[in-house]
CSV table of C-alpha atoms in Angstrom, one decimal:
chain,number,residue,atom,x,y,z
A,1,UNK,CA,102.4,132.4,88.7
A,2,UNK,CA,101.5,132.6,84.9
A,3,UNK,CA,100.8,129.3,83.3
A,4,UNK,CA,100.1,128.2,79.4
A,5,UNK,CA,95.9,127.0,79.2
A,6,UNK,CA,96.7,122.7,78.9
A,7,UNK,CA,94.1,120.4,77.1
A,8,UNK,CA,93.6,119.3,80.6
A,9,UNK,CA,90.9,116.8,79.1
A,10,UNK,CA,90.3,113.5,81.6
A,11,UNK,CA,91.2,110.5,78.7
A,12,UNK,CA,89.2,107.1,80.0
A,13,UNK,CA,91.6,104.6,80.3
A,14,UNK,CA,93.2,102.1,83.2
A,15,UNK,CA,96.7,102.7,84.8
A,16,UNK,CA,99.6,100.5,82.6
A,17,UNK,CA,102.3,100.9,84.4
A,18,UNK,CA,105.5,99.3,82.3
A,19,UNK,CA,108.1,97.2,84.6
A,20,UNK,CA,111.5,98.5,83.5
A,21,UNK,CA,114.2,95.6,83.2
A,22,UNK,CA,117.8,95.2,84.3
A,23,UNK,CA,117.8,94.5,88.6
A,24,UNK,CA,119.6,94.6,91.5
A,25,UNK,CA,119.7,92.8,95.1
A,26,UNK,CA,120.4,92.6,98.8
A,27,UNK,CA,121.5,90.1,100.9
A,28,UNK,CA,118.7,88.6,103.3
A,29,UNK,CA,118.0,85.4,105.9
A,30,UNK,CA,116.1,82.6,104.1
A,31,UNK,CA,112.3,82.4,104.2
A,32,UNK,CA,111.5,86.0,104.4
A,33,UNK,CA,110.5,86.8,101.0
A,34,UNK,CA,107.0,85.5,100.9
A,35,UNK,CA,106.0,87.9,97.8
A,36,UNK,CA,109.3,87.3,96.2
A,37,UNK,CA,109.7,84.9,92.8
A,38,UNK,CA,110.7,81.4,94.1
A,39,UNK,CA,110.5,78.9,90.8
A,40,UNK,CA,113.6,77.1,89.9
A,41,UNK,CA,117.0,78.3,90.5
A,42,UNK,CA,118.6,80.9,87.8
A,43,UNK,CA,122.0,80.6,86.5
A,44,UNK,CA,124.1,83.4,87.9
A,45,UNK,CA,126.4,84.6,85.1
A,46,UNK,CA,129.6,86.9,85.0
A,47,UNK,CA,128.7,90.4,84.0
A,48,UNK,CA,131.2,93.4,83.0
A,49,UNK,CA,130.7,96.5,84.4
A,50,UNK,CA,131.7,100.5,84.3
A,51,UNK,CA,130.4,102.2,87.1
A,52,UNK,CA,131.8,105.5,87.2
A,53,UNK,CA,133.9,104.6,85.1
A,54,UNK,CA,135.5,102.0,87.3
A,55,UNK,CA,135.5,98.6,85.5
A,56,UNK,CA,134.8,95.5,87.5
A,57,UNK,CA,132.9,92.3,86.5
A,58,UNK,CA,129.3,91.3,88.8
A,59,UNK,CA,127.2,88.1,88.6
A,60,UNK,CA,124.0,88.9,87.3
A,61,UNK,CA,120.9,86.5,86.7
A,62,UNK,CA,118.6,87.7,83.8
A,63,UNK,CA,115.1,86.9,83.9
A,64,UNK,CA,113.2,87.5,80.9
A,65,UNK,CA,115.7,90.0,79.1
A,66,UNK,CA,115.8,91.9,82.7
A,67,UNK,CA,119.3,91.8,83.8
A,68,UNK,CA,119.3,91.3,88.0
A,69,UNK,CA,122.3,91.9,90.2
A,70,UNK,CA,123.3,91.7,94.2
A,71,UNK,CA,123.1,95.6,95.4
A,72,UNK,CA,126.0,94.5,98.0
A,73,UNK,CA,128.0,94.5,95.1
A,74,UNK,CA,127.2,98.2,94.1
A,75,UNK,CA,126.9,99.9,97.3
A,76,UNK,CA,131.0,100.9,97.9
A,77,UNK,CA,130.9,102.1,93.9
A,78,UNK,CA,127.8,103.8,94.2
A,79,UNK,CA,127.2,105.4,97.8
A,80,UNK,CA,124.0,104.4,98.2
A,81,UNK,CA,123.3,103.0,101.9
A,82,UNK,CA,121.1,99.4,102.5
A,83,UNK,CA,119.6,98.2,105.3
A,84,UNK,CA,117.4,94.8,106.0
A,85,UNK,CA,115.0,95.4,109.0
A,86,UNK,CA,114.7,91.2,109.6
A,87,UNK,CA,111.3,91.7,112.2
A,88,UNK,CA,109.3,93.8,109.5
A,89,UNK,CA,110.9,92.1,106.2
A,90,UNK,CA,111.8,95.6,104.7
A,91,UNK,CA,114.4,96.5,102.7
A,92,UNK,CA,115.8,100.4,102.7
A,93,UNK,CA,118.1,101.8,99.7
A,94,UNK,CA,119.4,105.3,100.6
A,95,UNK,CA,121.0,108.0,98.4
A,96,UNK,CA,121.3,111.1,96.3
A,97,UNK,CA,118.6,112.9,98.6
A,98,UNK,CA,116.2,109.7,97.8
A,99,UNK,CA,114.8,106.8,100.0
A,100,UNK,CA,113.5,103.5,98.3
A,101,UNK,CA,111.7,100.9,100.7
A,102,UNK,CA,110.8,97.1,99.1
A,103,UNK,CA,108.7,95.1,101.6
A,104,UNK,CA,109.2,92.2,101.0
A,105,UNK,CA,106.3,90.4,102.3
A,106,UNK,CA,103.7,92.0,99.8
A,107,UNK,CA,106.4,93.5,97.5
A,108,UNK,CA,105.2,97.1,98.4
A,109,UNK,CA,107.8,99.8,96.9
A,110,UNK,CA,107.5,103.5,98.8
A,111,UNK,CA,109.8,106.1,97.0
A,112,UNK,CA,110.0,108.8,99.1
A,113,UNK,CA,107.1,108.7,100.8
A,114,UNK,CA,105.0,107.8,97.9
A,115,UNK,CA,104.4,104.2,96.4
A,116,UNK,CA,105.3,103.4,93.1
A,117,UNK,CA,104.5,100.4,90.7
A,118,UNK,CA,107.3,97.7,90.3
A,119,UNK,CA,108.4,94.3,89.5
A,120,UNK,CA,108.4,91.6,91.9
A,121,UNK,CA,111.0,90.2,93.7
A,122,UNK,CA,113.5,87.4,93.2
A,123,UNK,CA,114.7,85.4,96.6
A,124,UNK,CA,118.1,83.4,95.3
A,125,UNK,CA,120.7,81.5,97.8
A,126,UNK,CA,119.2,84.0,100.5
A,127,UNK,CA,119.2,87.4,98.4
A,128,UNK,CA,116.7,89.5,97.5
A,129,UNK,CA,117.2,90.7,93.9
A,130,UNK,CA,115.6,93.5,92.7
A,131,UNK,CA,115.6,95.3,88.6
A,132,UNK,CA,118.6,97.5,88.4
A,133,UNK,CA,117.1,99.7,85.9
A,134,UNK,CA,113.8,100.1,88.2
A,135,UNK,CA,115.8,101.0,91.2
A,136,UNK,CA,118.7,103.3,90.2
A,137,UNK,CA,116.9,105.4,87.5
A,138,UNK,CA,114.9,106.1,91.0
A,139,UNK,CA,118.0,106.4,92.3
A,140,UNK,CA,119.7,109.3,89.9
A,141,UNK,CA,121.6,107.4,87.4
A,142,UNK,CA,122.0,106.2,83.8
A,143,UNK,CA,122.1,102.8,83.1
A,144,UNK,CA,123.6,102.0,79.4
A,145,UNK,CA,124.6,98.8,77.6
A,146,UNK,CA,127.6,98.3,75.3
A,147,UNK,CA,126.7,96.1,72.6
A,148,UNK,CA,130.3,96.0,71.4
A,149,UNK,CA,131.8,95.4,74.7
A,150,UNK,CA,128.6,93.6,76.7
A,151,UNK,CA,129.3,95.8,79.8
A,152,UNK,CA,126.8,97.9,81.7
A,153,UNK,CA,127.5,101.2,82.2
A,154,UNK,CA,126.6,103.1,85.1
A,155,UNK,CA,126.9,106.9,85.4
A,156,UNK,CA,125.6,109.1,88.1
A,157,UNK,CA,123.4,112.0,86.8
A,158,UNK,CA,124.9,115.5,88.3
A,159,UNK,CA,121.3,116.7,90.2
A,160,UNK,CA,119.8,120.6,91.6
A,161,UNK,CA,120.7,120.2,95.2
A,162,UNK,CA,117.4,119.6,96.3
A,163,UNK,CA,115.0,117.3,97.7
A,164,UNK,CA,111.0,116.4,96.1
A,165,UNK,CA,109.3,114.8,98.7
A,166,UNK,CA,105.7,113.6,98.6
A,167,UNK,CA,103.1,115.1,100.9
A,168,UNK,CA,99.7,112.6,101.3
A,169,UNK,CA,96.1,114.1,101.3
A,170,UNK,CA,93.4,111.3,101.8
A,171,UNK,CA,90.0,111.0,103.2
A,172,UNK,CA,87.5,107.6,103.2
A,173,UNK,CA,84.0,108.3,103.9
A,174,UNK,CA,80.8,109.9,102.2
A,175,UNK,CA,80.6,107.0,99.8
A,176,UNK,CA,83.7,107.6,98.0
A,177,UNK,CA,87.7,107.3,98.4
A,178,UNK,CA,90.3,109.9,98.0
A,179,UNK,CA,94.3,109.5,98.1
A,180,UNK,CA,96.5,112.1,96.4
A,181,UNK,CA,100.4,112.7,96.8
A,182,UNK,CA,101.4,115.9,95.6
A,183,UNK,CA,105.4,116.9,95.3
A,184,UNK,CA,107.2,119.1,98.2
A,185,UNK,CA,110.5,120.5,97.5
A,186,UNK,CA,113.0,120.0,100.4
A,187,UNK,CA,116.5,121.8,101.1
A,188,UNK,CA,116.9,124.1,97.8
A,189,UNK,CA,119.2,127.2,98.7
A,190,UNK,CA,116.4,129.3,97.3
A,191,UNK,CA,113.7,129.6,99.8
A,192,UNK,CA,111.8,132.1,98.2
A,193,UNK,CA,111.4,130.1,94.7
A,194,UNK,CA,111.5,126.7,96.8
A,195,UNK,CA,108.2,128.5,98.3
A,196,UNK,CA,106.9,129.6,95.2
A,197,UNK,CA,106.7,126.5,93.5
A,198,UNK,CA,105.8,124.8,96.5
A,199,UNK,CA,102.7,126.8,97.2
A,200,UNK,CA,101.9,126.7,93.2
A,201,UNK,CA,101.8,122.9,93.3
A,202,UNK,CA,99.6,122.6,96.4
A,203,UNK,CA,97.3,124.9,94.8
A,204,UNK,CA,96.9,123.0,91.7
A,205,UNK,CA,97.0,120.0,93.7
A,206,UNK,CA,93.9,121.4,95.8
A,207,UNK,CA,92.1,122.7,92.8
A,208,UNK,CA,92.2,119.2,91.1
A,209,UNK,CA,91.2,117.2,94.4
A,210,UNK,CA,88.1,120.0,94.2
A,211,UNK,CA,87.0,118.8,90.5
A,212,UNK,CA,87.4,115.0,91.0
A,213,UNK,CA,85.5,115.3,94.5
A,214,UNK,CA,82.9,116.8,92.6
A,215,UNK,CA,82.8,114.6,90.2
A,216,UNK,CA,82.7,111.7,92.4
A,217,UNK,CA,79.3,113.4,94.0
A,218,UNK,CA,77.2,112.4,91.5
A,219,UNK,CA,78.2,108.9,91.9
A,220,UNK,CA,77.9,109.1,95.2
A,221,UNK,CA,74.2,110.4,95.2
A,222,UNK,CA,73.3,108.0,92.4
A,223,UNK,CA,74.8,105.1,94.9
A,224,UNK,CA,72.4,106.3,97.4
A,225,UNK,CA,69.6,106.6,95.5
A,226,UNK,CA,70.2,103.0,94.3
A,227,UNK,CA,70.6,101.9,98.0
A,228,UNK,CA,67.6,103.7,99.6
A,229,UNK,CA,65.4,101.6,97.1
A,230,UNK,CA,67.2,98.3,97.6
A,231,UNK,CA,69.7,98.5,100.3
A,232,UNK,CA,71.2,94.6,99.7
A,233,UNK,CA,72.2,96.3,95.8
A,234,UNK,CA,75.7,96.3,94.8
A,235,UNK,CA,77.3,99.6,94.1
A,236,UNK,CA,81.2,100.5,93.8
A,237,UNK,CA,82.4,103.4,95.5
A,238,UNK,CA,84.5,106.2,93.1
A,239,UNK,CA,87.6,106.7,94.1
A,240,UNK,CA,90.4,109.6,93.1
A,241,UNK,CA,93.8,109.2,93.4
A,242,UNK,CA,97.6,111.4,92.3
A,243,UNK,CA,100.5,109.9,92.0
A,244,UNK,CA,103.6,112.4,90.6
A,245,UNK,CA,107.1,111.0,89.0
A,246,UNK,CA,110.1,113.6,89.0
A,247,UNK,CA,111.5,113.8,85.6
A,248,UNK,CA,114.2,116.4,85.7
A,249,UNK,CA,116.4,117.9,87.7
A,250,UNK,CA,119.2,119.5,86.1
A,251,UNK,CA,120.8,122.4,85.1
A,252,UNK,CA,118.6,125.0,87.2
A,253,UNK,CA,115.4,123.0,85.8
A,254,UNK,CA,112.4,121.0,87.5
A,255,UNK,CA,110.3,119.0,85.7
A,256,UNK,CA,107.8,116.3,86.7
A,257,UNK,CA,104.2,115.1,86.1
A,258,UNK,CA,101.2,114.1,88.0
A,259,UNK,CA,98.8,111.5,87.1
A,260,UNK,CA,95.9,111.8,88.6
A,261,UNK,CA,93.1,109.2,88.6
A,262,UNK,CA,89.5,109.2,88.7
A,263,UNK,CA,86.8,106.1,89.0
A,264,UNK,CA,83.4,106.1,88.5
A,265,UNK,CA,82.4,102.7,89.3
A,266,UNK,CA,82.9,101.5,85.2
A,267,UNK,CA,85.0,99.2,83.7
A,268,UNK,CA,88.2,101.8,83.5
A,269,UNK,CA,89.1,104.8,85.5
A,270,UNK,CA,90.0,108.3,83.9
A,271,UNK,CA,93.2,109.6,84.2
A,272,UNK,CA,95.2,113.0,83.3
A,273,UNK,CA,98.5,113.6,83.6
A,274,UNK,CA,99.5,117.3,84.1
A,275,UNK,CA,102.9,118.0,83.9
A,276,UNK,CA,105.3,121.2,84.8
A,277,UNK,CA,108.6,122.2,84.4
A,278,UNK,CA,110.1,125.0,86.6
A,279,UNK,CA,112.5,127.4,85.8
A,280,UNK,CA,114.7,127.1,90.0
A,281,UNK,CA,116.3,131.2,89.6
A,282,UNK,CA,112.8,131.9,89.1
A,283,UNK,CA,110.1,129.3,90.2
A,284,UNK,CA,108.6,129.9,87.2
A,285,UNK,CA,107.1,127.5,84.2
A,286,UNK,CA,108.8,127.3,81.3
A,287,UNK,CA,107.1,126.6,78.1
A,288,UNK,CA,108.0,124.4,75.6
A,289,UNK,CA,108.8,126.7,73.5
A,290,UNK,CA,111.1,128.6,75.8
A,291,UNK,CA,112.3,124.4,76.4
A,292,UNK,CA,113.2,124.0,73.2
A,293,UNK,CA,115.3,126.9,72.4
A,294,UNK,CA,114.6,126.9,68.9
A,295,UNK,CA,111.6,129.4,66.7
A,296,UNK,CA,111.0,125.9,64.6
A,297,UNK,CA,110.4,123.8,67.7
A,298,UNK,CA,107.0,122.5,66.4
A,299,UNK,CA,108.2,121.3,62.7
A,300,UNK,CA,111.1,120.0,64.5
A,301,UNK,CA,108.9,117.7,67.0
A,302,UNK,CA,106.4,117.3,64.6
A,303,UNK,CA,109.2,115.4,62.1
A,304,UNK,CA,110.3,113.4,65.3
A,305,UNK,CA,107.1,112.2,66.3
A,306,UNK,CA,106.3,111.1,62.9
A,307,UNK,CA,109.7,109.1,62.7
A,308,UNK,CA,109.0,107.4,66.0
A,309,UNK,CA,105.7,106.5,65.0
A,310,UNK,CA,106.7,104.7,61.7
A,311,UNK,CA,109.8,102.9,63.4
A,312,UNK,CA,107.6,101.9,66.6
A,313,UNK,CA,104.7,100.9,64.3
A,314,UNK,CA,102.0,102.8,65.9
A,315,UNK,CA,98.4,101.9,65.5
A,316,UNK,CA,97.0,105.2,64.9
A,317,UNK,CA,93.3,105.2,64.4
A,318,UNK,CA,93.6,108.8,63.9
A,319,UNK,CA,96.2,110.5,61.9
A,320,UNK,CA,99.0,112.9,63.6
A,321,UNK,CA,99.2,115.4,62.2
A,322,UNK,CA,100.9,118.7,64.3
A,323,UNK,CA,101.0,119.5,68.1
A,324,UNK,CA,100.0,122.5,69.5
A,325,UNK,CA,102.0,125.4,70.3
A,326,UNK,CA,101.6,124.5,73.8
A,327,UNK,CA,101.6,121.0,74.0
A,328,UNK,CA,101.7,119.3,77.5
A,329,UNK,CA,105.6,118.0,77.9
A,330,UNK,CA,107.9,117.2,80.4
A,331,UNK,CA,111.6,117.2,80.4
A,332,UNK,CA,113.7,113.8,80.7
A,333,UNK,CA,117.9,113.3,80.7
A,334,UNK,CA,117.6,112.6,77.2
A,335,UNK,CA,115.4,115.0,75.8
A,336,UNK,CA,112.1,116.8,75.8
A,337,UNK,CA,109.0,114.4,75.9
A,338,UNK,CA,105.8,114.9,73.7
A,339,UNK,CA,103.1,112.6,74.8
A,340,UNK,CA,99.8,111.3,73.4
A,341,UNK,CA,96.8,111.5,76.3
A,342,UNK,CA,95.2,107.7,76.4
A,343,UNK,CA,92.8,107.8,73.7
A,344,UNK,CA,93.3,110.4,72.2
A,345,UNK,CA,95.2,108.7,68.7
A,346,UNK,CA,95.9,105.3,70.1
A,347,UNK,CA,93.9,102.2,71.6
A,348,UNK,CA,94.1,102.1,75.2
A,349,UNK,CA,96.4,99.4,74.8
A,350,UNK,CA,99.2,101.6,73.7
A,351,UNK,CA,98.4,103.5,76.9
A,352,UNK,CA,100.3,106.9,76.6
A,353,UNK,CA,102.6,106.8,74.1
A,354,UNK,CA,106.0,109.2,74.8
A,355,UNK,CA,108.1,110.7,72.1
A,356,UNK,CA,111.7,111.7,73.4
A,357,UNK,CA,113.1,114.7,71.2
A,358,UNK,CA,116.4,114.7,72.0
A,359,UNK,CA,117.9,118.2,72.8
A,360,UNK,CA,120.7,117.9,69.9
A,361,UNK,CA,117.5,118.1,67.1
A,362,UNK,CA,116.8,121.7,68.4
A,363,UNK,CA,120.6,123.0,68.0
């Protein structure tokens, strides 16, 4: 499988994960919740709702602009499946070929099979509520707000039948720590491009977990040298780890990015995020250009990142000036996404700044 040359350059910086707003919840016995939010009690208001275009009104409790509702209330509209397991305080949301697990005792989030970051809990008059934006843009939908009308709109996204599961590698020993999870594609029609793409991803998957394991030697024989002279010193072990987020899947398109993660015993990891976008009749990558559709596609996301960055008030400590030809991007529902590596023209605390060119500017 051909693939474009990336800036694949490791950007030091420390994972910022952003907690999306506007929740959900599920109905569970008192006193289980032990990581879960338990100040004073939140009002619970009367919120109007279209959820596949079927109106009905929900009580919500917002919580710092994050709008929180009782998934009870969305499971008939929705199709999505819960389940409280009491004796091991989990929570289980099924549906749309995902599975999303909350534990509710250290607020541990599993999406399937891998763990993701997320916001902590909220245990109200014996419900668990969780963010609603968090849980069904996992889930494969689109979550909108009506200024006009105040409702919440709800709409599910129409999906590739097909499954991305996460596969684990890990290994403890030697002096240093490694735990990647690396994408699978389940149950496409396709087997020969669902193996294709599969057997590309495990390769780059191997090929990266070979350069941070070498990197990580060095550490690791500079920690022993430190240790064979003074075996009481303090040393801290490197570690690598990949985590991947599905972006896309639509129309006969894949796209998703893994960030992979590599400490060295400083103050801040490294991390790279490497992203691809498969084309399913094939199982081939697509480029951006062949994403964008259009022969001016760089002056047209040029233009748009230069918009965004005067509206967002970016602190650029290094002017933008153009993207390359082949630019690193991933798709999203709303548009192609042009990212800046951590570093690279921002402070690492504007972490990785994304620029969404919607797919109307290349028509």
């Amino acid at each position: 499988m051909n693939t474009n040359k990336k800036r694949n350059k490791l950007i030091v910086t420390a994972i910022m994960t952003a907690l999306l707003v506007s929740p959900m919840a599920y109905s569970v016995s008192e006193g289980h919740a032990v990581a879960a939010t338990s100040v004073s009690k939140y009002k619970v208001n009367t919120q109007p709702f279209s959820i596949e275009g079927k109106k009905s009104s929900i009580g919500t409790i917002n919580k710092n602009g994050s709008t929180y509702i009782a998934l009870r209330n969305l499971n008939t509209a929705l199709g999505l499946t819960t389940n409280f397991n009491k004796a091991i305080q989990l929570v289980s949301v099924s549906g749309n070929g995902r599975s999303l697990e909350v534990n509710l005792v250290n607020n541990a989030i599993n999406l399937n099979g891998q763990p993701v970051i997320g916001p902590q809990v909220i245990l109200q008059d014996n419900t668990t509520y969780l963010p609603l934006r968090f849980l069904l843009e996992r889930m494969g939908y689109v979550i909108s707000y009506q200024n006009s009308t105040k409702e919440v709109s709800i709409q599910g996204i129409k999906e590739n039948d097909l499954q991305v599961k996460a596969e684990e590698i890990g290994a403890d020993g030697d002096g240093k720590s490694l735990l990647v999870y690396y994408p699978v594609i389940k149950g496409y029609g396709n087997e020969k491009v669902q193996h294709k793409i599969n057997t590309f991803l495990k390769q780059e998957t191997d090929k990266r977990i070979m350069a941070g394991s070498k990197e990580m030697d060095a550490v690791v024989k500079a920690n022993n040298q430190l240790l064979a002279k003074n075996p009481k010193a303090a040393v801290r072990l490197p570690s690598f780890d990949g985590r991947f987020t599905v972006t896309y899947n639509e129309n006969g398109k894949l796209s998703l990015y893994v960030d992979y993660y590599l400490y060295m015993g400083g103050a801040h990891g490294i991390t790279a995020r490497i992203p691809y976008t498969f084309d399913l009749t094939t199982g081939d990558l697509i480029s951006l250009k062949d994403a964008a559709g259009n022969a001016d596609y760089v002056s047209i996301i040029n233009s748009q990142i230069q918009k965004q960055i005067s509206s967002r008030n970016l602190d650029m400590y290094i002017p933008f000036k153009t993207i390359e030809a082949d630019r690193d991007y991933y798709l999203s529902h709303d548009g192609i996404v042009v990212y800046f590596t951590e570093y690279e023209y921002t402070s690492y605390s504007e972490g990785m700044p994304q620029f969404v060119i919607p797919y109307s500017k290349f028509k």
